[in-house]
Short mmCIF file of C-alpha atoms and ligand atoms in Angstrom, two decimals:
data_model
loop_
_atom_site.label_atom_id
_atom_site.label_comp_id
_atom_site.label_asym_id
_atom_site.label_seq_id
_atom_site.Cartn_x
_atom_site.Cartn_y
_atom_site.Cartn_z
CA MET A 4 -1.03 23.28 0.28
CA LYS A 5 1.25 22.78 3.12
CA ILE A 6 1.31 19.42 4.53
CA SER A 7 0.82 19.86 8.35
CA LYS A 8 0.72 16.28 9.80
CA VAL A 9 1.12 12.70 9.11
CA GLU A 10 -0.58 10.23 11.29
CA THR A 11 -0.20 6.35 10.96
CA PHE A 12 -2.62 3.91 12.69
CA LEU A 13 -4.55 0.69 12.29
CA VAL A 14 -8.25 0.26 12.02
CA ARG A 15 -9.38 -2.99 13.52
CA TRP A 16 -12.08 -4.88 12.06
CA GLY A 17 -14.26 -7.60 13.94
CA ASP A 18 -16.26 -6.99 16.94
CA VAL A 19 -15.88 -3.15 18.01
CA ALA A 20 -17.35 -3.98 21.22
CA ARG A 21 -14.33 -6.11 22.42
CA PRO A 22 -11.25 -4.29 23.74
CA ALA A 23 -8.52 -3.93 20.83
CA GLU A 24 -6.16 -6.33 22.47
CA ALA A 25 -9.06 -9.05 22.40
CA ASN A 26 -10.46 -8.22 18.85
CA SER A 27 -8.89 -10.73 16.51
CA GLY A 28 -10.29 -9.15 13.33
CA SER A 29 -8.24 -8.15 10.47
CA ALA A 30 -6.87 -4.62 10.46
CA THR A 31 -6.11 -1.80 7.68
CA ALA A 32 -2.83 0.02 7.96
CA VAL A 33 -4.03 3.63 7.68
CA VAL A 34 -1.94 6.76 6.76
CA ALA A 35 -3.73 10.45 7.22
CA VAL A 36 -2.06 13.46 5.58
CA HIS A 37 -3.34 16.62 6.70
CA ALA A 38 -3.06 20.01 4.81
CA ASP A 39 -5.15 23.27 4.87
CA GLY A 40 -7.62 21.75 7.27
CA LEU A 41 -8.29 18.71 4.93
CA VAL A 42 -7.49 15.09 5.52
CA GLY A 43 -6.37 12.47 2.92
CA LEU A 44 -6.58 8.82 3.75
CA GLY A 45 -4.21 6.15 2.31
CA GLU A 46 -3.69 2.51 2.79
CA ALA A 47 -0.60 0.06 3.02
CA SER A 48 -0.31 -3.25 1.97
CA PRO A 49 -1.76 -5.45 4.51
CA MET A 50 0.81 -7.95 4.79
CA GLN A 51 1.67 -8.85 8.21
CA GLY A 52 -0.80 -6.04 9.17
CA GLY A 53 0.88 -3.35 7.42
CA VAL A 54 2.70 -2.54 10.63
CA ALA A 55 6.02 -2.56 9.03
CA SER A 56 5.15 0.07 6.25
CA LEU A 57 3.33 2.27 8.98
CA ALA A 58 6.68 2.33 10.98
CA VAL A 59 8.59 3.46 7.91
CA ILE A 60 6.17 5.95 7.26
CA ALA A 61 6.43 7.41 10.82
CA ARG A 62 10.04 7.31 11.10
CA ASP A 63 11.55 7.84 7.53
CA MET A 64 8.87 9.56 5.52
CA ALA A 65 6.73 11.75 7.55
CA PRO A 66 9.48 14.13 8.58
CA ALA A 67 10.26 14.75 4.73
CA LEU A 68 6.53 15.24 4.20
CA VAL A 69 5.53 17.82 6.80
CA GLY A 70 6.15 21.24 5.66
CA ALA A 71 6.06 20.12 1.91
CA ASP A 72 3.63 21.14 -0.56
CA ALA A 73 1.00 18.43 -1.17
CA LEU A 74 0.77 19.36 -4.93
CA ASP A 75 4.49 18.56 -5.29
CA HIS A 76 3.50 14.91 -4.58
CA ALA A 77 5.14 13.18 -7.35
CA VAL A 78 8.41 14.91 -6.72
CA ILE A 79 8.41 14.38 -3.09
CA LEU A 80 7.50 10.65 -3.44
CA ASP A 81 10.34 10.08 -5.90
CA ARG A 82 12.87 11.89 -3.82
CA LEU A 83 12.14 9.61 -0.79
CA LEU A 84 11.84 6.44 -2.87
CA HIS A 85 15.57 7.10 -3.97
CA LYS A 86 16.67 7.93 -0.54
CA LEU A 87 14.96 5.00 1.04
CA ILE A 88 15.63 2.38 -2.07
CA LYS A 89 17.89 0.05 -0.12
CA LEU A 90 14.98 -0.57 2.37
CA GLY A 91 13.28 -2.11 -0.66
CA PRO A 92 12.33 -1.23 -3.35
CA ASP A 93 9.83 -4.24 -3.11
CA GLY A 94 7.84 -4.71 0.05
CA ILE A 95 7.61 -2.63 3.02
CA VAL A 96 8.78 0.64 1.73
CA THR A 97 6.68 0.34 -1.54
CA GLY A 98 3.64 -0.46 0.46
CA ALA A 99 4.27 2.68 2.69
CA PHE A 100 4.54 4.78 -0.66
CA ALA A 101 1.30 3.23 -2.00
CA ALA A 102 -0.56 4.56 1.30
CA ILE A 103 1.15 7.95 1.07
CA ASP A 104 0.23 8.24 -2.74
CA ILE A 105 -3.31 7.33 -2.13
CA ALA A 106 -3.54 10.04 0.74
CA LEU A 107 -2.17 12.70 -1.39
CA TRP A 108 -4.60 11.89 -4.27
CA ASP A 109 -7.38 11.81 -1.72
CA LEU A 110 -6.31 15.04 -0.50
CA LYS A 111 -5.95 16.76 -3.87
CA GLY A 112 -9.41 15.64 -4.81
CA LYS A 113 -10.79 17.10 -1.61
CA ALA A 114 -8.98 20.43 -2.19
CA PHE A 115 -10.21 20.59 -5.72
CA ARG A 116 -13.67 19.24 -4.81
CA GLN A 117 -13.39 16.30 -7.43
CA PRO A 118 -13.24 12.66 -7.50
CA ILE A 119 -9.84 11.16 -7.99
CA TYR A 120 -11.14 9.80 -11.35
CA LYS A 121 -11.75 13.30 -12.66
CA LEU A 122 -8.24 14.44 -11.80
CA LEU A 123 -6.71 11.23 -13.59
CA GLY A 124 -8.88 12.50 -16.83
CA GLY A 125 -12.25 11.24 -16.41
CA ALA A 126 -14.34 7.98 -16.38
CA TRP A 127 -15.22 5.70 -19.01
CA ARG A 128 -17.69 4.21 -16.52
CA THR A 129 -18.63 4.81 -12.94
CA ARG A 130 -20.30 1.30 -12.67
CA ILE A 131 -17.73 -1.51 -12.82
CA PRO A 132 -18.27 -5.03 -13.23
CA PHE A 133 -17.07 -7.12 -10.47
CA TYR A 134 -15.93 -10.83 -9.80
CA ALA A 135 -16.17 -12.69 -6.52
CA SER A 136 -12.79 -13.69 -5.31
CA ILE A 137 -13.30 -16.83 -3.05
CA GLY A 138 -10.33 -17.91 -0.87
CA ASN A 139 -9.29 -20.90 0.99
CA ASN A 140 -10.37 -23.72 -1.34
CA GLY A 141 -7.37 -25.53 -0.70
CA ALA A 142 -8.74 -26.49 2.79
CA ARG A 143 -12.11 -27.35 1.56
CA ASP A 144 -13.19 -30.65 -0.06
CA VAL A 145 -15.01 -30.50 -3.24
CA ASP A 146 -18.42 -30.18 -1.59
CA GLY A 147 -17.26 -27.41 0.38
CA VAL A 148 -15.84 -25.55 -2.53
CA VAL A 149 -19.12 -25.87 -4.43
CA LYS A 150 -21.19 -24.59 -1.10
CA ALA A 151 -18.76 -21.65 -0.87
CA VAL A 152 -19.23 -20.62 -4.54
CA GLU A 153 -22.98 -21.18 -4.57
CA ALA A 154 -23.17 -18.97 -1.40
CA ARG A 155 -21.38 -16.07 -3.03
CA LEU A 156 -23.24 -16.31 -6.18
CA LYS A 157 -26.61 -16.10 -4.23
CA ALA A 158 -25.60 -13.33 -1.92
CA GLU A 159 -23.61 -11.09 -4.50
CA HIS A 160 -24.63 -11.87 -8.00
CA PRO A 161 -21.04 -11.30 -9.38
CA SER A 162 -20.10 -11.06 -13.08
CA ALA A 163 -17.62 -13.75 -12.63
CA ILE A 164 -15.89 -15.92 -10.04
CA LYS A 165 -12.42 -16.85 -9.13
CA ILE A 166 -11.57 -19.67 -6.79
CA ARG A 167 -8.27 -19.33 -4.77
CA TRP A 168 -6.45 -21.89 -3.33
CA ASP A 169 -4.32 -19.98 -0.58
CA GLY A 170 -3.02 -22.92 1.59
CA VAL A 171 0.77 -23.17 3.00
CA ARG A 172 3.15 -20.92 1.02
CA GLY A 173 6.03 -23.26 -0.40
CA GLU A 174 3.98 -26.38 -0.56
CA ILE A 175 4.01 -27.50 -4.18
CA ASP A 176 2.11 -29.84 -6.32
CA ARG A 177 0.23 -31.22 -3.08
CA ASP A 178 -3.05 -32.39 -4.66
CA ILE A 179 -3.29 -31.84 -8.34
CA ALA A 180 -6.06 -34.49 -8.94
CA GLY A 181 -8.03 -32.81 -5.98
CA ASP A 182 -7.85 -29.35 -7.61
CA ILE A 183 -8.83 -30.48 -10.80
CA ALA A 184 -11.83 -32.02 -9.33
CA LYS A 185 -12.75 -28.77 -7.59
CA ALA A 186 -12.50 -26.83 -10.82
CA ARG A 187 -14.63 -29.42 -12.55
CA ALA A 188 -17.27 -29.18 -9.96
CA VAL A 189 -17.40 -25.38 -10.05
CA ARG A 190 -17.84 -25.50 -13.77
CA ARG A 191 -20.69 -28.03 -13.45
CA LEU A 192 -22.31 -25.82 -10.70
CA VAL A 193 -22.39 -22.73 -12.85
CA GLY A 194 -22.92 -23.93 -16.35
CA ASP A 195 -20.89 -23.64 -19.46
CA ASP A 196 -21.04 -20.01 -19.93
CA PHE A 197 -20.37 -18.39 -16.66
CA PRO A 198 -16.79 -16.80 -16.52
CA LEU A 199 -14.53 -18.40 -14.07
CA ALA A 200 -10.96 -18.01 -13.01
CA PHE A 201 -8.53 -20.31 -11.30
CA ASP A 202 -5.95 -18.78 -8.73
CA ALA A 203 -3.36 -21.27 -7.94
CA ASN A 204 -1.53 -18.83 -5.46
CA ASN A 205 1.85 -20.11 -6.59
CA ARG A 206 1.50 -23.91 -5.62
CA TYR A 207 2.61 -25.71 -8.86
CA SER A 208 5.97 -26.70 -10.54
CA ILE A 209 5.85 -25.71 -14.14
CA GLY A 210 4.86 -29.36 -15.17
CA ALA A 211 1.92 -29.40 -12.79
CA ALA A 212 1.00 -25.83 -14.17
CA ILE A 213 0.78 -27.19 -17.54
CA ARG A 214 -1.25 -29.97 -16.81
CA VAL A 215 -3.76 -28.18 -14.69
CA GLY A 216 -3.79 -25.30 -17.30
CA ARG A 217 -4.91 -27.85 -20.09
CA VAL A 218 -7.69 -29.06 -17.88
CA LEU A 219 -8.82 -25.44 -17.32
CA GLU A 220 -8.71 -24.68 -21.02
CA ASP A 221 -11.16 -27.71 -21.48
CA LEU A 222 -13.33 -26.41 -18.82
CA GLY A 223 -13.43 -22.98 -20.31
CA TYR A 224 -11.80 -20.86 -17.61
CA LEU A 225 -10.87 -17.38 -18.30
CA TRP A 226 -7.60 -17.15 -16.69
CA PHE A 227 -5.13 -19.15 -14.66
CA GLU A 228 -3.59 -16.92 -11.94
CA GLU A 229 -0.29 -17.40 -10.44
CA PRO A 230 0.42 -21.10 -11.39
CA VAL A 231 4.08 -20.93 -10.14
CA GLU A 232 6.13 -19.13 -7.68
CA SER A 233 5.84 -15.28 -8.23
CA TYR A 234 9.58 -14.73 -7.82
CA HIS A 235 10.33 -17.32 -10.74
CA ALA A 236 9.33 -14.67 -13.34
CA LYS A 237 10.77 -16.76 -16.21
CA ALA A 238 8.93 -19.84 -15.04
CA MET A 239 5.56 -17.80 -14.95
CA GLY A 240 6.57 -16.87 -18.45
CA GLU A 241 7.14 -20.20 -19.66
CA VAL A 242 3.78 -21.35 -18.32
CA ALA A 243 2.08 -18.45 -19.82
CA GLN A 244 3.68 -19.12 -23.21
CA ARG A 245 3.11 -22.80 -23.21
CA LEU A 246 -0.76 -22.56 -22.52
CA ASP A 247 -3.54 -21.23 -24.52
CA ILE A 248 -5.51 -20.02 -21.37
CA THR A 249 -4.54 -16.51 -20.24
CA VAL A 250 -1.98 -16.89 -17.44
CA SER A 251 -1.99 -13.84 -14.96
CA ALA A 252 0.45 -12.75 -12.20
CA GLY A 253 1.73 -9.67 -10.52
CA GLU A 254 -0.10 -8.85 -7.60
CA GLN A 255 3.39 -9.59 -5.75
CA SER A 256 5.11 -7.07 -7.79
CA TYR A 257 5.61 -3.83 -6.05
CA THR A 258 7.49 -1.89 -8.71
CA LEU A 259 6.99 -1.03 -12.37
CA GLN A 260 10.41 -2.96 -13.08
CA SER A 261 9.09 -5.94 -11.68
CA VAL A 262 5.81 -5.70 -13.78
CA ALA A 263 8.04 -5.07 -16.93
CA ALA A 264 10.07 -8.31 -16.06
CA LEU A 265 6.66 -10.47 -15.87
CA ILE A 266 5.79 -9.08 -19.29
CA GLU A 267 9.06 -9.61 -20.73
CA SER A 268 9.05 -13.29 -19.53
CA GLY A 269 5.82 -13.75 -21.43
CA VAL A 270 2.84 -12.89 -19.10
CA ARG A 271 0.11 -11.25 -20.91
CA MET A 272 -2.13 -10.37 -17.98
CA VAL A 273 -0.84 -8.40 -15.08
CA GLN A 274 -2.45 -7.62 -11.82
CA PRO A 275 -0.58 -5.04 -9.84
CA ASP A 276 -2.15 -4.00 -6.47
CA ILE A 277 -2.76 -0.48 -5.57
CA VAL A 278 -1.89 -0.93 -1.98
CA LYS A 279 1.61 -2.48 -3.01
CA MET A 280 2.30 -0.90 -6.50
CA GLY A 281 2.83 2.83 -5.87
CA GLY A 282 -0.79 3.86 -5.03
CA VAL A 283 -3.08 5.67 -7.77
CA THR A 284 0.43 6.91 -9.18
CA GLY A 285 1.84 3.67 -9.56
CA LEU A 286 -1.33 1.76 -10.90
CA MET A 287 -1.76 4.68 -13.76
CA GLN A 288 2.05 3.83 -14.42
CA CYS A 289 1.34 0.00 -14.85
CA ALA A 290 -1.84 0.77 -17.04
CA ALA A 291 0.24 2.89 -19.44
CA LEU A 292 3.08 -0.09 -19.39
CA CYS A 293 0.54 -2.66 -20.47
CA HIS A 294 -0.89 -0.45 -22.93
CA ALA A 295 2.47 -0.09 -24.52
CA HIS A 296 2.78 -3.98 -24.55
CA GLY A 297 -0.80 -4.84 -25.49
CA VAL A 298 -0.93 -6.82 -22.32
CA GLU A 299 -4.18 -6.95 -20.25
CA PHE A 300 -4.10 -4.59 -17.00
CA VAL A 301 -6.33 -6.33 -14.17
CA PRO A 302 -5.55 -5.27 -10.89
CA HIS A 303 -5.52 -7.34 -7.93
CA GLN A 304 -7.58 -5.80 -4.69
CA THR A 305 -8.24 -7.50 -1.66
CA GLN A 306 -9.09 -4.45 1.04
CA PRO A 307 -12.62 -3.36 2.18
CA ALA A 308 -12.75 0.51 1.89
CA ILE A 309 -9.72 2.53 1.04
CA GLY A 310 -7.88 0.28 -1.42
CA ASN A 311 -11.01 -0.85 -3.12
CA ALA A 312 -12.32 2.77 -3.75
CA ALA A 313 -8.65 3.93 -5.06
CA ASN A 314 -8.61 0.96 -7.37
CA LEU A 315 -12.06 1.74 -8.85
CA HIS A 316 -11.08 5.38 -9.48
CA VAL A 317 -8.22 4.08 -11.47
CA LEU A 318 -10.29 1.43 -13.11
CA ALA A 319 -12.87 3.97 -14.19
CA THR A 320 -10.21 5.71 -16.14
CA HIS A 321 -8.93 2.71 -17.83
CA MET A 322 -10.38 2.66 -21.42
CA ARG A 323 -9.53 -1.14 -22.17
CA ALA A 324 -10.99 -2.92 -19.15
CA THR A 325 -10.98 -6.55 -20.27
CA LYS A 326 -11.92 -8.44 -17.07
CA PRO A 327 -14.09 -7.22 -13.72
CA ALA A 328 -12.90 -5.87 -10.91
CA GLU A 329 -11.90 -8.04 -8.01
CA LEU A 330 -14.18 -8.16 -4.87
CA ALA A 331 -12.43 -10.33 -2.11
CA ASP A 332 -13.79 -12.15 0.83
CA GLY A 333 -14.68 -9.97 3.87
CA TRP A 334 -15.27 -6.85 1.58
CA SER A 335 -18.24 -5.77 4.05
CA ARG A 336 -16.36 -5.75 7.20
CA ALA A 337 -15.84 -1.92 6.76
CA ALA A 338 -19.21 -0.81 6.13
CA ASP A 339 -20.05 0.62 9.57
CA THR A 340 -17.07 2.82 9.43
CA PHE A 341 -16.72 3.54 5.74
CA VAL A 342 -20.49 3.82 5.28
CA ASN A 343 -20.46 4.10 1.54
CA ALA A 344 -17.52 1.77 0.94
CA PRO A 345 -18.20 -0.12 -2.71
CA LYS A 346 -20.40 -3.04 -2.38
CA PRO A 347 -22.38 -5.45 -4.99
CA ASP A 348 -24.89 -3.66 -6.94
CA ALA A 349 -26.30 -5.68 -9.75
CA GLY A 350 -22.99 -7.42 -10.76
CA CYS A 351 -21.24 -4.01 -10.50
CA LEU A 352 -19.20 -1.88 -8.16
CA VAL A 353 -20.16 1.83 -8.25
CA VAL A 354 -17.15 4.45 -7.93
CA PRO A 355 -17.65 6.90 -5.21
CA ASP A 356 -18.55 10.36 -6.73
CA GLY A 357 -17.58 12.66 -3.77
CA ALA A 358 -14.42 14.43 -3.62
CA GLY A 359 -11.21 12.49 -3.65
CA LEU A 360 -11.70 8.91 -2.90
CA GLY A 361 -15.28 9.82 -2.24
CA LEU A 362 -15.57 7.90 1.00
CA VAL A 363 -17.80 8.94 3.62
CA ILE A 364 -16.85 8.13 7.21
CA ASP A 365 -18.43 7.64 10.46
CA GLU A 366 -15.95 9.40 12.33
CA ALA A 367 -17.02 8.22 15.84
CA MET A 368 -16.74 4.64 14.52
CA LEU A 369 -13.50 5.37 13.18
CA ALA A 370 -12.27 6.55 16.29
CA ARG A 371 -13.46 3.33 18.21
CA ARG A 372 -11.82 1.13 15.81
CA ARG A 373 -8.60 3.14 15.69
CA VAL A 374 -5.50 1.40 17.31
CA GLU A 375 -2.29 3.59 17.76
CA LEU A 376 1.04 2.09 17.11
CA ILE A 377 3.37 2.11 20.12
CA GLY A 378 7.02 2.22 19.68
CA1 LIG B 416 -4.06 -14.10 -6.53
#
């Protein structure tokens, strides 16, 4: 199954009628791997548009891929990782590997005419409960947060809700009382039993995290995500060990070793992201690592089509699902291009059952949304 071509491009969301340079919609960074008349699609981490990862693929990875056998995929990627390790390993280079890995799994599934979850060993379930992940609550007042949560509850009927703070990176302990007021208001809105999560987006010191965490315990929140800076693994572990509420982290971990460091620090729920953490292969390795340590494996996921579908294939094969799958804001933006992109269906997302990722593509729309990278 000889790889004949590797393409990299952006798919620009937003108003397709506007010229690409005037379209301010977000973009997805895509790699397309061709072999035997088939095309596998993968997606890189969207940080800064994913452009840097695509550049590394085009310049440093594609020449080694073209001519190789797609079925040698683990060997090819491990060889390339060790060749390029000083470009990373965390960040741009690992986001690039994630994209290629997803594309190669998509390609293999198409070659064998099987969904990826079948190649991974089969699905425990193909309907996966999801939680609505609601961002930008740092910038809203209490009423605004309640309205945002109400709107998603009404529109999507999620199995759980996560409120994210987002906000300015590096701004620590800015409005602890205000954050607590928002957490209380959301609990009042949804009632005592509805599953809730609180994502601090790394905005607390250890002391503030303990204080907020105690309130979240009283309010019955299910988990407390990234209370402190992600690069302070020991601090994350300290908060996790001092609180009763489950503390989670790992969306900013790009290697298995980084995830291992979080677990060693005391974090007991990890959230690797398929478009950062080695793609399907990397996420399966994380699942095994979590299983070995008795730690919850609950992937992070923000992307509307390729990343979401790839994540669901992995979750389908995971026996010990303890939390719903993430469905972030803006999930519907890809629907005119990836026409069966997973969407809310009675509290669940349905894993596509076609070959590979199983995504059905409107090729004409994809061509209109496609933006070539120059340089
Ligand atoms: Ca998060």
